JSON list of C-alpha atoms in Angstrom, two decimals:
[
{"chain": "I", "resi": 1, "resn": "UNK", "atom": "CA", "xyz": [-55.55, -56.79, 3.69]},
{"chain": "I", "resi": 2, "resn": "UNK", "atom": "CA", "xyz": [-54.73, -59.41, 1.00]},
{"chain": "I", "resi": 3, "resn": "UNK", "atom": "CA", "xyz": [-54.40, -62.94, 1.81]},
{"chain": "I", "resi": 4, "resn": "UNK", "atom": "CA", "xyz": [-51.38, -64.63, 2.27]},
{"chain": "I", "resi": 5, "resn": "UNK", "atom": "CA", "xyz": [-50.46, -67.60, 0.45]},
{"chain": "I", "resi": 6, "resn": "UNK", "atom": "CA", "xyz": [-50.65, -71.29, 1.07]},
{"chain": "I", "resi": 7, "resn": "UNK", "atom": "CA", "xyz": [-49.03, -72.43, -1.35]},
{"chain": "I", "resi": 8, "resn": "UNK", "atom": "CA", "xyz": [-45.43, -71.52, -1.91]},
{"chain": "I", "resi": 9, "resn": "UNK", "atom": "CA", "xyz": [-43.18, -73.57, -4.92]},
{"chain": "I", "resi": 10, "resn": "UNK", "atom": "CA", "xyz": [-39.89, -73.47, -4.50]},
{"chain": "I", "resi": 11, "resn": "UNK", "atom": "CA", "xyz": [-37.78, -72.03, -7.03]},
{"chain": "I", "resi": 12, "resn": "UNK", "atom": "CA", "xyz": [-33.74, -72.57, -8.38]},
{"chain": "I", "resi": 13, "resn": "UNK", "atom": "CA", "xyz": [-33.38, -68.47, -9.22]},
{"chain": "I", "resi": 14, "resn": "UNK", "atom": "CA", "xyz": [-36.80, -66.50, -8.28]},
{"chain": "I", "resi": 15, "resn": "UNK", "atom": "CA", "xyz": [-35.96, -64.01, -11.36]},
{"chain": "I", "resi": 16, "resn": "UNK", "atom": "CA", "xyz": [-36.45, -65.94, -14.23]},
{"chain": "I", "resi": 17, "resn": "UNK", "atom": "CA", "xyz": [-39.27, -68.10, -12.11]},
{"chain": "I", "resi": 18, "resn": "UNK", "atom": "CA", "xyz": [-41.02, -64.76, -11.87]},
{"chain": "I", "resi": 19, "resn": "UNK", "atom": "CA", "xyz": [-40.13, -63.83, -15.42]},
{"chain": "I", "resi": 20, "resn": "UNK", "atom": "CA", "xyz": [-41.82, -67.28, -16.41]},
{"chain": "I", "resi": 21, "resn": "UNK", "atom": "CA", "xyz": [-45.05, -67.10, -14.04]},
{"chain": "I", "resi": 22, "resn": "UNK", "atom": "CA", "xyz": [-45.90, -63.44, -15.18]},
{"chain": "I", "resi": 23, "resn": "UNK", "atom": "CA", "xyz": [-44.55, -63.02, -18.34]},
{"chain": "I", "resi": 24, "resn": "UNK", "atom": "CA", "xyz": [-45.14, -66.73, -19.83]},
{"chain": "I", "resi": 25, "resn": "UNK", "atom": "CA", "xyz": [-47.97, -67.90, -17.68]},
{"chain": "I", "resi": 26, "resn": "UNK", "atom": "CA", "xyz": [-50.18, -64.59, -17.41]},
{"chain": "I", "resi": 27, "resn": "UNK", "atom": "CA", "xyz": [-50.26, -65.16, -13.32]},
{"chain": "I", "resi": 28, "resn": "UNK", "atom": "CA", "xyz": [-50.75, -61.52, -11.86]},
{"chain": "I", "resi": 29, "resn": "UNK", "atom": "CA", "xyz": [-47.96, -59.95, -9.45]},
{"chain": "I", "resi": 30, "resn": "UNK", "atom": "CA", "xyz": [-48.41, -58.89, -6.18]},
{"chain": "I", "resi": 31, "resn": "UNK", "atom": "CA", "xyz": [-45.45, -58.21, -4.71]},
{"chain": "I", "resi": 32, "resn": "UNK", "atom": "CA", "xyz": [-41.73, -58.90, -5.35]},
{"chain": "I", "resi": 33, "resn": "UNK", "atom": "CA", "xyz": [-38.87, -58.72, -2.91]},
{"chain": "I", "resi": 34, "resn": "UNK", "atom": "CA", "xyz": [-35.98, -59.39, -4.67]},
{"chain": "I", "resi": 35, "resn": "UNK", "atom": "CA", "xyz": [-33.65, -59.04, -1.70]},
{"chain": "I", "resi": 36, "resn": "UNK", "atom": "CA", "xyz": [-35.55, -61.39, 0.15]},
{"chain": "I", "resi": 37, "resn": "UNK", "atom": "CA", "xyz": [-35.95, -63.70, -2.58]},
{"chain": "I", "resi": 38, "resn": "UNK", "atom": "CA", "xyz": [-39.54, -64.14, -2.37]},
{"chain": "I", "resi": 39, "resn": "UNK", "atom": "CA", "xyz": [-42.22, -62.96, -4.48]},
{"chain": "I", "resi": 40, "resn": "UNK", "atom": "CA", "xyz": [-46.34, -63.68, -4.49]},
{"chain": "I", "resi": 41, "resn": "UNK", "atom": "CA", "xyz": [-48.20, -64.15, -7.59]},
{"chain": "I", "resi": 42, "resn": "UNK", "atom": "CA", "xyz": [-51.58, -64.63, -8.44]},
{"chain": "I", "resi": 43, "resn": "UNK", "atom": "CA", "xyz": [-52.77, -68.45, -9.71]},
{"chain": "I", "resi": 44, "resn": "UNK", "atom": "CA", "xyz": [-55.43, -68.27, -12.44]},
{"chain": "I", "resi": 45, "resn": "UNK", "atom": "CA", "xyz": [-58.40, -69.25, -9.86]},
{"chain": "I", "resi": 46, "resn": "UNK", "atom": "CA", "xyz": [-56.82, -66.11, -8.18]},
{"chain": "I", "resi": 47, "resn": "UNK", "atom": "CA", "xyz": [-55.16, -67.80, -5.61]},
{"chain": "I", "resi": 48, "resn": "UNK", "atom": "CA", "xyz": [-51.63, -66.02, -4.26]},
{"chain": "I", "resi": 49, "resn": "UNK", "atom": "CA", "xyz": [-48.91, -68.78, -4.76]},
{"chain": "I", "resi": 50, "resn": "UNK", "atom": "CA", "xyz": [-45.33, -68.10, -2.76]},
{"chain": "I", "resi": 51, "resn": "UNK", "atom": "CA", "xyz": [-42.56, -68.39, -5.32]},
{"chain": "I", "resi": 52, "resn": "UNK", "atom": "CA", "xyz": [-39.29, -68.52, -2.69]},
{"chain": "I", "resi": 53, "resn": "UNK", "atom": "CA", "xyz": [-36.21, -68.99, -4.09]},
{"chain": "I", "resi": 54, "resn": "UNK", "atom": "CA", "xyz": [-32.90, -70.85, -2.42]},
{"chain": "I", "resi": 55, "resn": "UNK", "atom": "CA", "xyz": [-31.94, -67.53, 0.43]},
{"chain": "I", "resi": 56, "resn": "UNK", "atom": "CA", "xyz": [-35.96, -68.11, 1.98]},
{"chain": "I", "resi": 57, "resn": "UNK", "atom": "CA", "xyz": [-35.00, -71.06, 5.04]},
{"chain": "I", "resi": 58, "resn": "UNK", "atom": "CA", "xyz": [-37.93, -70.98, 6.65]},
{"chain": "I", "resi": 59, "resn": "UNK", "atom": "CA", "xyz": [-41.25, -70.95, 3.84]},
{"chain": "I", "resi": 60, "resn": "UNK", "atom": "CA", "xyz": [-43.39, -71.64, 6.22]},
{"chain": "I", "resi": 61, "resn": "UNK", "atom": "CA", "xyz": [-43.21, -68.66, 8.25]},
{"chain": "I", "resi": 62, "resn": "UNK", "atom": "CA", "xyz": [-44.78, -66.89, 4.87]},
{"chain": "I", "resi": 63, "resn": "UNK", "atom": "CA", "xyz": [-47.83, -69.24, 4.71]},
{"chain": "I", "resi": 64, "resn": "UNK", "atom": "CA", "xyz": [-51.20, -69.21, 5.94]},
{"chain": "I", "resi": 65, "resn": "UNK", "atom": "CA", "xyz": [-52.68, -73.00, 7.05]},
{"chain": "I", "resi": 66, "resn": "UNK", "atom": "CA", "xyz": [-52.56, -75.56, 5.50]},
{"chain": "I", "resi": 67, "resn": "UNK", "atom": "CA", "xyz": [-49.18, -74.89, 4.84]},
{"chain": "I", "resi": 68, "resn": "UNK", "atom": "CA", "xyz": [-48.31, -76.88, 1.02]},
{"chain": "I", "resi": 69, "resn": "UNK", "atom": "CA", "xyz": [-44.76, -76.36, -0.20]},
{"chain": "I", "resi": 70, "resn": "UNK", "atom": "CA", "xyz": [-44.17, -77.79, -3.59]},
{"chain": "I", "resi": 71, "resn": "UNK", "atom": "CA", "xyz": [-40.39, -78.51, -4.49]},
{"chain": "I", "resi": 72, "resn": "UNK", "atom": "CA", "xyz": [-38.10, -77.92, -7.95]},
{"chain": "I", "resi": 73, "resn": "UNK", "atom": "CA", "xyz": [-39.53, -80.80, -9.74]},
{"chain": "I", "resi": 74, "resn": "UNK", "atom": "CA", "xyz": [-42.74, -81.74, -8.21]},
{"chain": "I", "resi": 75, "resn": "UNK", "atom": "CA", "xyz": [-46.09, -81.21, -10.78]},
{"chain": "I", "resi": 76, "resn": "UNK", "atom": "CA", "xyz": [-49.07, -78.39, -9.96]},
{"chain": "I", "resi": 77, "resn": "UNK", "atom": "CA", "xyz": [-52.11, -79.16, -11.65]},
{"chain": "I", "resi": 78, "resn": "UNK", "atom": "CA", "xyz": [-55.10, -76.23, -12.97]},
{"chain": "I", "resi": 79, "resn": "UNK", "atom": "CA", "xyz": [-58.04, -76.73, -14.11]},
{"chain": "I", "resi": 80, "resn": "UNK", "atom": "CA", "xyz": [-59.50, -74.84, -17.02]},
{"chain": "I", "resi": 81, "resn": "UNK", "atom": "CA", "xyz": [-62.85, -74.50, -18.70]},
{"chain": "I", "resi": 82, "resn": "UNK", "atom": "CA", "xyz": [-61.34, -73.55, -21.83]},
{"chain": "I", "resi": 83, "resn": "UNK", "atom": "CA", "xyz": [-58.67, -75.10, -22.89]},
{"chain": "I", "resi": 84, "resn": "UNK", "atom": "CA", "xyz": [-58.07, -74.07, -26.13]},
{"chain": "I", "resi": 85, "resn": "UNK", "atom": "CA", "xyz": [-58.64, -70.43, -24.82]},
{"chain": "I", "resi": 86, "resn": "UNK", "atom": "CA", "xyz": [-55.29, -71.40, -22.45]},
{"chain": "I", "resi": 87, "resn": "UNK", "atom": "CA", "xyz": [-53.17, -72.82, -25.54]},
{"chain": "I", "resi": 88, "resn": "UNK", "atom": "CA", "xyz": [-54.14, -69.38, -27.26]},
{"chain": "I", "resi": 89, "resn": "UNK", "atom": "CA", "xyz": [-53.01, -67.39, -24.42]},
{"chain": "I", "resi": 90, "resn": "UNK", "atom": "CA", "xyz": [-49.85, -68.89, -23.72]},
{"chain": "I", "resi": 91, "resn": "UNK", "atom": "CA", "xyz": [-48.76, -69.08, -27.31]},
{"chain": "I", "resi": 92, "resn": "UNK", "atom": "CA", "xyz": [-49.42, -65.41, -27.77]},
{"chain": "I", "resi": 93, "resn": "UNK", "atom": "CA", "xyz": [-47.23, -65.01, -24.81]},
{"chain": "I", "resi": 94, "resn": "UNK", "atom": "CA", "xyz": [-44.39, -66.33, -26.59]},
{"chain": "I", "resi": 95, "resn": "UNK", "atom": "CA", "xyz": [-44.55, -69.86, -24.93]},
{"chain": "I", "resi": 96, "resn": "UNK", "atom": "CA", "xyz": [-43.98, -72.58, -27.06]},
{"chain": "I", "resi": 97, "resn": "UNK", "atom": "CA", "xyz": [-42.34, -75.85, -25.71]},
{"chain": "I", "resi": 98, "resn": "UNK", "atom": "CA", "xyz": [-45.91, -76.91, -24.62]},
{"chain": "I", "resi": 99, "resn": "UNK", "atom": "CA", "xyz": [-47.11, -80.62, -24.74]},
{"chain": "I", "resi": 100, "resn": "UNK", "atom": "CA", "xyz": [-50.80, -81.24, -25.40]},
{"chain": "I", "resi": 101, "resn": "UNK", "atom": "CA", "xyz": [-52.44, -84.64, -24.49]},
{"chain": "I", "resi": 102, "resn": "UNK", "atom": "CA", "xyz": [-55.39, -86.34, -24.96]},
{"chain": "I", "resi": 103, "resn": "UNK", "atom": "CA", "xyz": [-56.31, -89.83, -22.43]},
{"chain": "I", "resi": 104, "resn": "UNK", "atom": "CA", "xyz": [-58.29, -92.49, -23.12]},
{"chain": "I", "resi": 105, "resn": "UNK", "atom": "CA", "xyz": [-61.28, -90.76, -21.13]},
{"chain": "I", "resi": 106, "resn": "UNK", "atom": "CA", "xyz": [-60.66, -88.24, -23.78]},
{"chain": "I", "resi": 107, "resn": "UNK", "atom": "CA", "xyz": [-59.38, -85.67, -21.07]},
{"chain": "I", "resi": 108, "resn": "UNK", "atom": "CA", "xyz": [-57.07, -82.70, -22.72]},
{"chain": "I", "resi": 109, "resn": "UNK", "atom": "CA", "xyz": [-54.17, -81.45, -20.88]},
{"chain": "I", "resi": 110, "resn": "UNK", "atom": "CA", "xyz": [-51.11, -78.71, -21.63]},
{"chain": "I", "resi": 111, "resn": "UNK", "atom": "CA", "xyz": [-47.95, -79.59, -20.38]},
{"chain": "I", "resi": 112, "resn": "UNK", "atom": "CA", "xyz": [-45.22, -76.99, -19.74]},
{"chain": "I", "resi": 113, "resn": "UNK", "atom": "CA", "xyz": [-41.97, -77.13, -17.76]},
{"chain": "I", "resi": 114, "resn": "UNK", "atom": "CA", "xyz": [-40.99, -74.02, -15.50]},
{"chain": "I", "resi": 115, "resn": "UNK", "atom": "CA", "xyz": [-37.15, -72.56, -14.87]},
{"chain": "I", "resi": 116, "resn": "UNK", "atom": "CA", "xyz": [-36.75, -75.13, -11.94]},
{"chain": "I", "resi": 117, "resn": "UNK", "atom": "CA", "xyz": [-38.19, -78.11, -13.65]},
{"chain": "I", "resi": 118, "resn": "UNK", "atom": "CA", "xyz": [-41.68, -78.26, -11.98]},
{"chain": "I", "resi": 119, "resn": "UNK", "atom": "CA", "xyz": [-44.68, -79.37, -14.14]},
{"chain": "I", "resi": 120, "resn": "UNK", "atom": "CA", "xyz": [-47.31, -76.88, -14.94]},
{"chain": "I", "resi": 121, "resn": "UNK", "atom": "CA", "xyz": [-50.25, -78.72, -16.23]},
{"chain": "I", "resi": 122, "resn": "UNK", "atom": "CA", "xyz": [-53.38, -77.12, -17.29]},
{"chain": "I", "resi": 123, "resn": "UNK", "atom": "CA", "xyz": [-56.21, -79.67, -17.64]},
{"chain": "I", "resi": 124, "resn": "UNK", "atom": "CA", "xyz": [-60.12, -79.55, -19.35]},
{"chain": "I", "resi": 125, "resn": "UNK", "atom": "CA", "xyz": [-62.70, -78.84, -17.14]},
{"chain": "I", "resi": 126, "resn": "UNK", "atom": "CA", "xyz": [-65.11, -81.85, -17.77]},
{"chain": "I", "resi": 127, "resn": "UNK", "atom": "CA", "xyz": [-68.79, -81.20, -17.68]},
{"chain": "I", "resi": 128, "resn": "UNK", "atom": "CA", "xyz": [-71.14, -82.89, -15.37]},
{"chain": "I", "resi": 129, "resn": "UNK", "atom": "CA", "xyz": [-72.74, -85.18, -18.54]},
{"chain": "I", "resi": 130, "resn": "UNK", "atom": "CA", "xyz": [-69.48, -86.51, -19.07]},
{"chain": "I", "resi": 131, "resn": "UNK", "atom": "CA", "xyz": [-68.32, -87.18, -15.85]},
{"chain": "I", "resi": 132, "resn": "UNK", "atom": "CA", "xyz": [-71.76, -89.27, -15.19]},
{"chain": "I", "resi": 133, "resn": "UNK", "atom": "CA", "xyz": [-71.35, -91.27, -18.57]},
{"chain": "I", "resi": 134, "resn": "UNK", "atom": "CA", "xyz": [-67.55, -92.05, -17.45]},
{"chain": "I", "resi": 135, "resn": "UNK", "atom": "CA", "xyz": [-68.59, -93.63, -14.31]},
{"chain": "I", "resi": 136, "resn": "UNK", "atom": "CA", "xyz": [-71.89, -95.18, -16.14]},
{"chain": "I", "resi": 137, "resn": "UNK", "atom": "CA", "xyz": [-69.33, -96.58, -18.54]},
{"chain": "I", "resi": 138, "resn": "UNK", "atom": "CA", "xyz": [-67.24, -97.47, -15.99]},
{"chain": "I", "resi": 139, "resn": "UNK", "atom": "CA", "xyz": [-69.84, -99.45, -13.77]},
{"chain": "I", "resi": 140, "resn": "UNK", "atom": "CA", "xyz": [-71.02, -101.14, -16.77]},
{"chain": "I", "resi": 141, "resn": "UNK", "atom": "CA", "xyz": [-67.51, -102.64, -17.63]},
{"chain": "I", "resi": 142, "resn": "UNK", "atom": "CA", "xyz": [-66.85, -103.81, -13.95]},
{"chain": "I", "resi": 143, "resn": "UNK", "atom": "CA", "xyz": [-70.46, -104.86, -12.33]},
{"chain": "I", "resi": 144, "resn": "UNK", "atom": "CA", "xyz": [-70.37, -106.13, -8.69]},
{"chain": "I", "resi": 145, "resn": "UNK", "atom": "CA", "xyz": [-70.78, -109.47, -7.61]}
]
């Protein structure tokens, strides 16, 4: 038996939010009910995310503990150990309003807005060496005492 979900996002119109997860995204389906305007797909750690559109009242009877239900508009955040592997995969998919970012720490992200206005960011992986010289950097600029 697969595992539910527990994670659902809300969606405005769950066919062009599945459209957009599978099609744009690469996320695997694995299972649509239209009539019951739900559908499951599969994150890219593999992870079944609830998409549930305005006719589901009760998402939480779908989920599995803890229970985390992201609205139209809120932001869901992936990791990635190749990034520029992502960028290439979406594009080929046909996806192109993308934003790509760079901080300070020298962090990369991808930025891409879904049918209901969420935030889909994708975000570098950072390696253990450069996590250690941020906070040795970091402890260096602000010493105690």
């Amino acid at each position: 038996m697969p595992k539910r979900a527990r994670f659902a996002l809300r969606v405005n119109d769950l066919a062009s939010s599945l459209t957009f997860y599978v099609d744009r995204l690469g996320f695997q389906l694995v299972e649509s009910q239209l009539d019951a305007d739900r559908a499951v797909v599969l994150d890219p750690y593999g992870d079944p995310i609830l998409l549930a559109g305005p006719a589901v009242e009760d998402v939480y009877s779908h989920l599995d503990e803890p229970r985390i239900v992201y609205k139209p508009g809120q932001t869901l955040d992936f990791v990635q150990e190749n990034l520029d592997a992502r960028l290439a995969a979406l594009t080929k998919r046909g996806l192109t309003d993308i934003q790509q970012e760079q901080t300070d720490e020298g962090d990369r992200k991808l930025t891409i807005k879904d049918p209901s206005n969420s935030t889909i960011i994708f975000v570098q992986q950072r390696s253990p060496e450069k996590t250690l010289a941020l906070y040795t950097r970091g402890a260096a600029r602000y010493p105690h005492g």
